[in-house]
Backbone as a ProteinNet text record, in pm:
[ID]
protein_1_A
[PRIMARY]
GTVRVQAAPNGRDEARLGLSVPGMAGAVERNRVRRRLREAARGLHDHHGYDLIVSADASALRVPFSLLRDQVEAAARGAVARARVASGPEAPGPPPGKP
[TERTIARY]
1468.6	1410.8	1454.9	1447.4	1481.1	1631	1705.3	1847.4	1932.2	2047.1	2147.2	2278.6	2354.3	2484	2586.3	2701.3	2815.5	2925.3	3001.1	3108.7	3235.5	3347.9	3478.7	3576.7	3665.6	3765.6	3852.2	3886.4	3968.4	4103.5	4129	4257.3	4281.4	4178.5	4190.9	4116.2	4133.6	4060.5	3933.6	3884.9	3763.3	3677.4	3550.1	3460	3452.2	3444.3	3426.1	3296.1	3230.3	3098.5	3099.8	3037.2	3014	2865.5	2813.6	2671.6	2656.9	2560.9	2531.3	2381.3	2344.7	2203.5	2184.2	2172.6	2162.5	2021.8	2016.8	1890.6	1799.3	1852.7	1768.9	1755.2	1636.6	1611.7	1667.8	1667.2	1711.1	1799.6	1875	1969.4	1898.5	1784.7	1713.7	1672	1610.2	1567.1	1688.3	1792.2	1912.7	1973.9	1982.3	2040.1	1952.9	1822.3	1732.5	1753.5	1765.5	1790.8	1926.7	2028.9	2162.1	2159.3	2089.8	2081.9	2012.9	1905.2	1835.3	1923.4	1994.7	2083.8	2197.4	2256.4	2367.6	2323.1	2206.5	2156	2119.4	2058.9	2022	2145.7	2255	2378.9	2469.4	2425.9	2509.6	2560.5	2485.4	2526.7	2615.2	2656.1	2733.1	2881.2	2924.8	3066.2	3112.4	3020	3055.3	3122.2	3118.1	3173.9	3319.5	3402.4	3543.8	3611	3694.5	3769.6	3700.8	3588.8	3515.1	3479	3482.5	3425.4	3283.3	3188.1	3047.7	2994.5	2933.4	2867.9	2717.6	2647.3	2502.7	2436.2	2342.9	2279.3	2127.1	2058.6	1912.2	1863.4	1738.8	1679.9	1575.8	1494.7	1397.9	1295.1	1275	1177.5	1219.2	1346.6	1393.4	1329.4	1272.1	1203.9	1065.7	1007.5	871	865.8	979.8	985.5	996	918.8	935.4	1081.2	1132.6	1274.2	1317.1	1235.6	1273.6	1289.8	1203.8	1215.6	1340.4	1368.7	1488.6	1613.7	1619.1	1734.1	1748.5	1637.3	1641.7	1691.1	1644.8	1689	1837.8	1888	2030.7	2113.1	2073.2	2147.1	2145.7	2029.7	2019.8	2101.2	2092.6	2169.1	2318.8	2360.9	2503.6	2552.8	2475.1	2514.7	2530.5	2436.6	2444.3	2563.8	2590.5	2702.8	2835.9	2849.7	2973.3	2990.6	2883.7	2892.3	2937	2881.8	2922.5	3068.2	3110.2	3249.1	3345.3	3305.8	3391.6	3411.3	3303.8	3312	3399.9	3381.1	3456.3	3603.8	3636.9	3776.5	3857.4	3793.7	3868.4	3854.7	3934.9	3918.6	3960.8	4047.6	4094.6	4006.5	3949.9	3869	3958.7	3922.5	4006.5	4007.3	4113.2	4126.8	4229	4285.3	4387	4509.6	4579.8	4701.9	4804.4	4898	4999.8	5076.7	5109.8	5184.5	5098.3	4966.6	4875.8	4812.6	4792.7	4732.1	4588.8
-3526.1	-3422.3	-3431.3	-3321.2	-3309.5	-3306.4	-3258.6	-3228.9	-3323.5	-3359.6	-3437.4	-3361.5	-3362.6	-3295.8	-3390	-3397.1	-3471.1	-3369.9	-3393.3	-3301.3	-3380	-3318.4	-3377.9	-3264.6	-3285.1	-3182.6	-3158.3	-3031.4	-3001.4	-2938.1	-2913.6	-2859.5	-2716.5	-2645.6	-2506.5	-2416.9	-2287.9	-2195.2	-2144	-2220.3	-2184.4	-2308.4	-2283.6	-2392.4	-2396.4	-2518.3	-2532.8	-2607.9	-2576.1	-2630.1	-2705.7	-2822.8	-2899.8	-2930.4	-2938.6	-2968.3	-3096.9	-3178.7	-3303.3	-3309.9	-3331.4	-3339.7	-3466.7	-3581.5	-3709.2	-3737.7	-3820	-3874	-3778.7	-3674.1	-3580.6	-3627.9	-3608.2	-3649.8	-3549.4	-3421.4	-3321.4	-3215	-3148	-3046.3	-2924.3	-2887.2	-2768.4	-2787.1	-2900.8	-2930	-2940	-3009.1	-3025.1	-2888.5	-2800.4	-2668.2	-2581.4	-2595.4	-2521.8	-2567.1	-2697.8	-2748.4	-2698.1	-2702.5	-2653.1	-2506.9	-2425.6	-2282.5	-2261.1	-2334.8	-2322.1	-2368.3	-2480.3	-2529.3	-2432.1	-2379.4	-2285.3	-2163.6	-2110.8	-1994.6	-2032.4	-2147.1	-2191.1	-2216.4	-2256	-2288	-2166.7	-2051.1	-1931.3	-1901.3	-1934.4	-1905.7	-2011.7	-2112.2	-2221.8	-2191.3	-2072	-2038.2	-2035.5	-2044.8	-2044.9	-2174.2	-2277.2	-2407.5	-2415.7	-2325.5	-2319.8	-2453.9	-2494.6	-2617.5	-2742.4	-2725.8	-2842.1	-2827.2	-2939	-2948.5	-2999.8	-2935.4	-2974.4	-3012.1	-3129.4	-3173.5	-3170.6	-3084.1	-3069.4	-3141.1	-3229.6	-3312.2	-3305.3	-3299.5	-3300.3	-3353.9	-3401	-3449.4	-3348.7	-3387.7	-3296.9	-3242.6	-3308.6	-3258.6	-3122.6	-3085.4	-2954.3	-2840.2	-2870.2	-2766.8	-2735.1	-2828	-2810.5	-2757.2	-2753.3	-2708	-2555.5	-2488.2	-2342.6	-2309.7	-2199.6	-2169.7	-2153.8	-2090	-2070.9	-2206.1	-2301.8	-2435.6	-2506.1	-2491.8	-2550.8	-2496.1	-2364.8	-2303.5	-2358.2	-2370.3	-2425.7	-2570.1	-2648.8	-2787.9	-2797.2	-2712.2	-2712.7	-2677.8	-2573.4	-2531	-2638.4	-2698.9	-2803	-2926.3	-2965.8	-3083.2	-3056	-2933.8	-2898.9	-2902	-2845.9	-2850.5	-2994.7	-3080	-3220.8	-3290.9	-3263.9	-3327.8	-3284.3	-3155.9	-3106.7	-3166.3	-3176.7	-3237.3	-3383.7	-3458	-3597.8	-3607.1	-3515.8	-3516.7	-3483.1	-3393.3	-3359.9	-3482	-3554.4	-3673.8	-3778.5	-3796.9	-3898.6	-3864.2	-3734.4	-3695	-3695	-3718.6	-3726.9	-3601.6	-3595.2	-3488	-3350.1	-3344.5	-3215.8	-3167.2	-3049	-2993.3	-2935.2	-2951.4	-2896.7	-2745.5	-2688.9	-2544.1	-2512.4	-2393.8	-2358	-2445.2	-2468.3	-2547.5	-2482.3	-2560.2	-2503.3	-2392.3	-2288.8	-2178	-2065.7	-2084.4	-1977.5	-1915.9	-1785.9	-1720.7	-1757.6
-799.5	-880.1	-1024.7	-1090	-1231	-1253.5	-1154.2	-1169.5	-1086.5	-1143.1	-1070.7	-1078.6	-968.8	-967	-907.5	-971	-918	-890.7	-784	-748.2	-721.9	-755.4	-728.4	-699.1	-601.5	-572.9	-696	-721.2	-837.8	-801.7	-671.8	-630.5	-673.7	-712.6	-755.6	-657.5	-672.8	-586.7	-653.6	-750	-822	-843	-868.5	-905.8	-1057.8	-1112.9	-1257.3	-1281	-1391.4	-1421	-1551.9	-1550.9	-1672.2	-1680.4	-1799.4	-1819.2	-1897.5	-1857.7	-1926.7	-1950.8	-2075.4	-2111.3	-2193.1	-2126	-2197	-2248.7	-2351.1	-2398.4	-2472.2	-2530.1	-2604.6	-2748.9	-2802.7	-2940.6	-3041	-3005.9	-3102.7	-3040.4	-3126	-3080.7	-3022.4	-3077.3	-3029.6	-2883.9	-2854.9	-2718.2	-2625	-2667.9	-2587	-2553.2	-2651.5	-2628.4	-2538	-2548.9	-2458.1	-2314.8	-2293.3	-2157.6	-2108.1	-2192	-2153.7	-2112.3	-2190.3	-2157.4	-2023.4	-1999	-1869.8	-1755.4	-1774.1	-1668.4	-1641.5	-1747.2	-1730.3	-1649.7	-1679.7	-1607.3	-1463.6	-1444.4	-1309.3	-1223.5	-1287.4	-1214.1	-1196.9	-1239.4	-1233.9	-1092.8	-991.5	-853.4	-790.4	-864.5	-806.3	-790.3	-823.3	-810.6	-664.6	-569.9	-427.8	-383.3	-464.6	-427.9	-474.3	-421.7	-458.8	-434.9	-527.8	-511.4	-564.1	-634.5	-684.1	-831.2	-901.3	-1034.4	-1016.6	-1078.7	-1067.3	-1205	-1214	-1336.1	-1308.6	-1378.8	-1363	-1479.3	-1447.1	-1548.2	-1532.8	-1646	-1644.9	-1779.1	-1779.1	-1903.6	-1953	-2047.7	-2110.2	-2011.4	-1899.3	-1802	-1745.7	-1759.1	-1713.5	-1790.8	-1906.5	-1985.2	-1929.9	-1855.7	-1805.7	-1663.4	-1595	-1456.1	-1454.5	-1368.9	-1357.7	-1322.5	-1379.6	-1365.1	-1220.2	-1137.9	-996.6	-926.5	-959.3	-901.4	-955	-1083	-1141.6	-1072.4	-1053	-984.8	-843.2	-770.5	-634.8	-635.8	-732.9	-742.7	-772.9	-861.8	-895.1	-771.4	-699.9	-580.9	-471.9	-447.4	-345.3	-383.5	-510.5	-555.4	-548.2	-578.4	-571.6	-427.3	-335.8	-193.5	-147	-183.6	-145	-207.1	-333.9	-402.8	-342.6	-310.7	-250.7	-111.1	-35.3	97.6	87.9	-8.2	-26.2	-70.5	-157	-204.4	-92	-2.5	113	201.5	227.9	311.8	244.6	114.2	41.2	27.3	24.3	4.1	132.2	244.7	369.6	454	559.7	658.3	608	508.3	459.1	345.9	361.8	254.8	147.7	20.1	-86.5	-81.6	-127.4	-134	-239.9	-232	-330.4	-318.1	-426.8	-421.3	-330.5	-274.7	-187.4	-259.4	-183.3	-239.6	-292.3	-294.7	-337.7	-213	-212.1	-93.3	-75.6
[MASK]
+++++++++++++++++++++++++++++++++++++++++++++++++++++++++++++++++++++++++++++++++++++++++++++++++++

């Protein structure tokens, strides 16, 4: 789809979000895509223990927002699932000593 997400365990009890908007010709277009991605990714805080990098190109401006949000959520679920498999049998969580 329009969106790509990469995930990596971060050893924290929170999810962190990064945005990548490669290949844009101008700052206005790049910032519009970033704003749409940030809003679409607002619900990704459920992926505790992972850093998520959400990436999209200019085509994210032409996709209806509800579809963009669905694509971000689906790509994030897939990325977290792949990261869990790659990180081994123990799922990341809060660092030792934290409740």
